[in-house]
Structure formats: C-alpha cells, structure tokens
PDB file of C-alpha atoms in Angstrom:
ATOM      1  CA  UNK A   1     131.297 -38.470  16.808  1.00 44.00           C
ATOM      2  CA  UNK A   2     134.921 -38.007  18.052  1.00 52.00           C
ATOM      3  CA  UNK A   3     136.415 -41.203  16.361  1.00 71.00           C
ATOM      4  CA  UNK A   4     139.233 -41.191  18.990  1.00 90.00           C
ATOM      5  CA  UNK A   5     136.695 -42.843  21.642  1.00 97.00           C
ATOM      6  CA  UNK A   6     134.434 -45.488  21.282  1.00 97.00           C
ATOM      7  CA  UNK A   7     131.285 -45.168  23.697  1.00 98.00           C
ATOM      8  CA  UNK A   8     129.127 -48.388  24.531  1.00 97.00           C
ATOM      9  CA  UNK A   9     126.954 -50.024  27.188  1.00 97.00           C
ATOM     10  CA  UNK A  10     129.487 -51.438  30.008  1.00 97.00           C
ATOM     11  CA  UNK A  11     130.649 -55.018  29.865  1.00 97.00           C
ATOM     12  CA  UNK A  12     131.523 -56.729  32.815  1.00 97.00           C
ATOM     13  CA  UNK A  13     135.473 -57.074  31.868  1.00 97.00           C
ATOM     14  CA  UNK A  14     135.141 -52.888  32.641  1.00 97.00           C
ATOM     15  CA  UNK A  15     133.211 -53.017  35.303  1.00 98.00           C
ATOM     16  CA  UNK A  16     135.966 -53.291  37.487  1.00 97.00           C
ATOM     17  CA  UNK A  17     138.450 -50.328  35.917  1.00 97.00           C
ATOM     18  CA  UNK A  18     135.149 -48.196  35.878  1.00 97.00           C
ATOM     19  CA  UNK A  19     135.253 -48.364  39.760  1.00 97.00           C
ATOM     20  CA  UNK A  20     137.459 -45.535  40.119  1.00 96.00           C
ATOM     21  CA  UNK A  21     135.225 -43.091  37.861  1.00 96.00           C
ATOM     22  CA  UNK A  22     131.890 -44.386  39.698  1.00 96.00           C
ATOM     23  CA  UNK A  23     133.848 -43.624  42.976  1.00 94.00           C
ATOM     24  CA  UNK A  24     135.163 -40.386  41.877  1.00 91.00           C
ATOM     25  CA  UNK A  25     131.849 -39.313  41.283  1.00 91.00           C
ATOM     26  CA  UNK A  26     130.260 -41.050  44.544  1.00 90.00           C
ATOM     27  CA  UNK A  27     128.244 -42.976  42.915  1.00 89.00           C
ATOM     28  CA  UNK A  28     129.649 -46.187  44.421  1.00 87.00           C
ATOM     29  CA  UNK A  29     130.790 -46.898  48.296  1.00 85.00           C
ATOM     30  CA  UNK A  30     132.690 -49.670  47.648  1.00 94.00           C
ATOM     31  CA  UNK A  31     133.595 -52.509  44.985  1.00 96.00           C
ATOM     32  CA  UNK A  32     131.184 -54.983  45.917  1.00 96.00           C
ATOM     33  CA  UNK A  33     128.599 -52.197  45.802  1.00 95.00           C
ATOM     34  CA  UNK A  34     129.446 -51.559  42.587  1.00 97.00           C
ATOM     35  CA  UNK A  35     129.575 -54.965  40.929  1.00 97.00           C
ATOM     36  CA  UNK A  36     126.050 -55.614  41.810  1.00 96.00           C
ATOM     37  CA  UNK A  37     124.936 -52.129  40.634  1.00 96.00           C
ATOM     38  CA  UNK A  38     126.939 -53.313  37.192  1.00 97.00           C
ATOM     39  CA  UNK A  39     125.471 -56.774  36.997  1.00 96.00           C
ATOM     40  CA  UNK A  40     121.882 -55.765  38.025  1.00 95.00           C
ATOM     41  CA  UNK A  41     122.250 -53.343  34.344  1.00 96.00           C
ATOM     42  CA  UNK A  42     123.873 -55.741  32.773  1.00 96.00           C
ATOM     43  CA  UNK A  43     121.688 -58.641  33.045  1.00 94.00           C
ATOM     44  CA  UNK A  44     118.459 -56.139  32.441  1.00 93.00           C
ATOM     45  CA  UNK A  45     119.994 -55.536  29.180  1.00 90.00           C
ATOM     46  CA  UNK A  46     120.690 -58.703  28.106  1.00 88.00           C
ATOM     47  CA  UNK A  47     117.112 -59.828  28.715  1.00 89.00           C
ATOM     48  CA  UNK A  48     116.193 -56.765  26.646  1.00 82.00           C
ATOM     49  CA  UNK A  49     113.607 -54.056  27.679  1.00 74.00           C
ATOM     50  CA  UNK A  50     116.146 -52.170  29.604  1.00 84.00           C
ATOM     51  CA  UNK A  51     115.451 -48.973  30.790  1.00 91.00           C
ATOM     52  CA  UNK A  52     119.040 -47.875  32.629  1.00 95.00           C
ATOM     53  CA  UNK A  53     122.429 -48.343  30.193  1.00 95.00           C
ATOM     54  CA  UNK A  54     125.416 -47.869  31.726  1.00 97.00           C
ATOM     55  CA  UNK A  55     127.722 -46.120  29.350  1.00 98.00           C
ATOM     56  CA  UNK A  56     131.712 -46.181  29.317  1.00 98.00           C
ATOM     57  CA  UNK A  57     133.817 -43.944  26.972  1.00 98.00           C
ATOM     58  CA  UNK A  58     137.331 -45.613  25.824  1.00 97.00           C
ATOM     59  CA  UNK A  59     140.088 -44.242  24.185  1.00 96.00           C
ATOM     60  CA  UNK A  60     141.711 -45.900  21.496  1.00 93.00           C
ATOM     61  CA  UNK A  61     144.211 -47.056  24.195  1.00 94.00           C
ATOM     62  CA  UNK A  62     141.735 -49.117  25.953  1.00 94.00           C
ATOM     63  CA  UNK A  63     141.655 -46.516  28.663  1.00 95.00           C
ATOM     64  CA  UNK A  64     138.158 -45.530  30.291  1.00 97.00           C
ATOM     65  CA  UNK A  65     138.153 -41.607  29.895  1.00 97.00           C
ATOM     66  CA  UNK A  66     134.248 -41.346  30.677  1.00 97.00           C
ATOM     67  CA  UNK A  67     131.110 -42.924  32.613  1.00 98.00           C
ATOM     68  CA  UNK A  68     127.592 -41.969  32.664  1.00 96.00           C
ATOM     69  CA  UNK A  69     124.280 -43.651  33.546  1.00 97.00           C
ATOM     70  CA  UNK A  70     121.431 -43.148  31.249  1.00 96.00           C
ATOM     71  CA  UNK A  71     117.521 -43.804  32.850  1.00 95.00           C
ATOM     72  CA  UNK A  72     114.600 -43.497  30.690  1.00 93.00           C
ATOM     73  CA  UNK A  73     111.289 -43.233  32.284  1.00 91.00           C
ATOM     74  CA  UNK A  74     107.445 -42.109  31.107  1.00 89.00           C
ATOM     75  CA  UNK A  75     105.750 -38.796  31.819  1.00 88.00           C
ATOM     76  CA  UNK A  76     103.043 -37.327  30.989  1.00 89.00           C
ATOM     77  CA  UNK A  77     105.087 -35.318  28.029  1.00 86.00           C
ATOM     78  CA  UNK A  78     106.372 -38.302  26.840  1.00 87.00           C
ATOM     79  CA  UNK A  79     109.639 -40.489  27.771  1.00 90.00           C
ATOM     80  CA  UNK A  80     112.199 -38.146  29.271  1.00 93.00           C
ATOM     81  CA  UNK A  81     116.128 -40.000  29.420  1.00 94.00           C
ATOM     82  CA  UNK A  82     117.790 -38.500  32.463  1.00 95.00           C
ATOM     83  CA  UNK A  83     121.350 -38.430  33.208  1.00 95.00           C
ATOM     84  CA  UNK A  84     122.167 -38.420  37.343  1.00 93.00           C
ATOM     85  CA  UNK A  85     125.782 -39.732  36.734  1.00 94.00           C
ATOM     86  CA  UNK A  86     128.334 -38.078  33.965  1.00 94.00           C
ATOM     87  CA  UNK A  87     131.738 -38.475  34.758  1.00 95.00           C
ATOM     88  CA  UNK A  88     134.426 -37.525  32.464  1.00 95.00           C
ATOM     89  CA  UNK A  89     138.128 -38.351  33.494  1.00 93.00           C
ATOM     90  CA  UNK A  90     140.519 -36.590  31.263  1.00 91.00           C
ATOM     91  CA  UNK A  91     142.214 -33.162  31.195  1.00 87.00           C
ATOM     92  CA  UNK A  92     143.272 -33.370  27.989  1.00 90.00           C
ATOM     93  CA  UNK A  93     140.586 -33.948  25.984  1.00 94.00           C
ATOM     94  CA  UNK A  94     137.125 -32.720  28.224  1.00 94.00           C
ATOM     95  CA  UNK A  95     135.302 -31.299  25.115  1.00 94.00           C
ATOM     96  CA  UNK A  96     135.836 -34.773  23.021  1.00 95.00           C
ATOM     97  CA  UNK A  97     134.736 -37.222  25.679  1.00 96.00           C
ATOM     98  CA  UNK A  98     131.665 -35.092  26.567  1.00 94.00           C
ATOM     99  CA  UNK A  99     130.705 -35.122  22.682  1.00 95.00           C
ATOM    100  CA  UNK A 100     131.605 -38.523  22.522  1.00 96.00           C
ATOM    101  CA  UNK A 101     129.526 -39.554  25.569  1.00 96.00           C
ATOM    102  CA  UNK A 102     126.482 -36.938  24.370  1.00 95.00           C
ATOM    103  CA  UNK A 103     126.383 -38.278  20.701  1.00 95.00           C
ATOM    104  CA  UNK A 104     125.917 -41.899  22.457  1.00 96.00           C
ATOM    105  CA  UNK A 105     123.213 -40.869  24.585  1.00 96.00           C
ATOM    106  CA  UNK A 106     121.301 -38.417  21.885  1.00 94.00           C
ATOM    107  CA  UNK A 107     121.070 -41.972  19.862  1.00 94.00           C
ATOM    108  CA  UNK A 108     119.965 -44.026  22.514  1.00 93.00           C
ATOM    109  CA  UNK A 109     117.126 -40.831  23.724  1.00 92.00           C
ATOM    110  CA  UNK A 110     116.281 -41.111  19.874  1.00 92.00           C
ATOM    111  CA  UNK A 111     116.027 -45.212  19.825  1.00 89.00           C
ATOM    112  CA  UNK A 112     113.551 -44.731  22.738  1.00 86.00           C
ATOM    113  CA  UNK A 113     110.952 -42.895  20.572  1.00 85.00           C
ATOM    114  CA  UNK A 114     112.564 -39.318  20.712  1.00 85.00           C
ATOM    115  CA  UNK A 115     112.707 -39.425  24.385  1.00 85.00           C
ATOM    116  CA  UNK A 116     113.485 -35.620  25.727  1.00 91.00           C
ATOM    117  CA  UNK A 117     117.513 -35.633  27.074  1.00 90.00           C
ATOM    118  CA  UNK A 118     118.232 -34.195  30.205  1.00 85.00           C
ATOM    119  CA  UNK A 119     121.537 -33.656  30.340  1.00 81.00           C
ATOM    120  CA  UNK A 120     123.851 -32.201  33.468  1.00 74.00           C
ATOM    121  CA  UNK A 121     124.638 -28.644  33.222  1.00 63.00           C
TER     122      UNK A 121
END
C-alpha cells in the first residue's frame, strides 16, 4: 500500500469534511442527509456485524483525498462486496489513492471469507 495515505472506516470527526466528496459524487443532498447516512454506519460498526464500511483515504496532511462505500451481501456464489460509491479527489496523485483505497477494500473482501470485489470500472 501507498504509505503516503492512510485508508480506514470513517469516524465521525470526518464525517463532516467528507461532505464535499459524498456531494461531489451525489451521493448526499444535503448535510443533515449525510450525517445520518454516517452515523447509521457508524453505529452498525461499532455494534459489530457490519455489513456497509464507509471508507476515507487521508493524506499524510490530514487531508481527505478519497471516499468509497463498501456493501457486502450473500449470493448464491458466495458473498460478493460491491462498491456503488468511489470517489477520489486529487489530481495529483489519482493512481495512489485508487491503490490506496483498493488495497483497503481487497482486505476487508478477504476478512469477509474471500468475498468476490466488484469494483467500478
């Protein structure tokens, strides 16, 4: 992994500077929708068992670069972890936040039983 960006499951002190990425991508209306969107994943996580994470990709500067949201769910051919929101938000460094953000999510498809990884195109 690109060492110059650290990729984790959102915490709610980002939720708030990960607005404009969400909202870049349409993926929230406003703020307020947002926040709940953010709290409903974070508080699934922290009971444990959740299925949606909510990854942001920060640059050593404490700048978000990247946002994607990570869903597993069951099929017949096993547990497939889709990807309906990748956002990266950087012209300088495209390649590294997309490795960054994929490494992330190939650990967390392989942490959920070698789950298949649909990524965007």
């Amino acid at each position: 992994m690109n060492s110059a960006y650290n990729v984790a499951d959102i915490t709610v002190a980002q939720v708030d500077r990960a607005f404009p990425l969400a909202s870049a991508a349409d993926a929230a209306a406003d703020l307020g929708d947002w926040r709940q969107f953010c709290e409903r994943i974070i508080a699934a996580r922290d009971e444990g068992g959740a299925r949606e994470h909510l990854l942001v990709c920060e640059n050593g500067l404490g700048y978000l670069k990247g946002l994607c949201l990570a869903t597993l769910r069951d099929t017949d051919e096993g547990a497939v972890m889709d990807v309906p929101l990748h956002v990266v938000a950087t012209v300088l460094d495209e390649d590294g936040v997309r490795s960054a953000l994929r490494v992330r999510l190939q650990g967390l498809a392989a942490s959920a039983g070698g789950a298949r990884l649909q990524l965007p195109a």
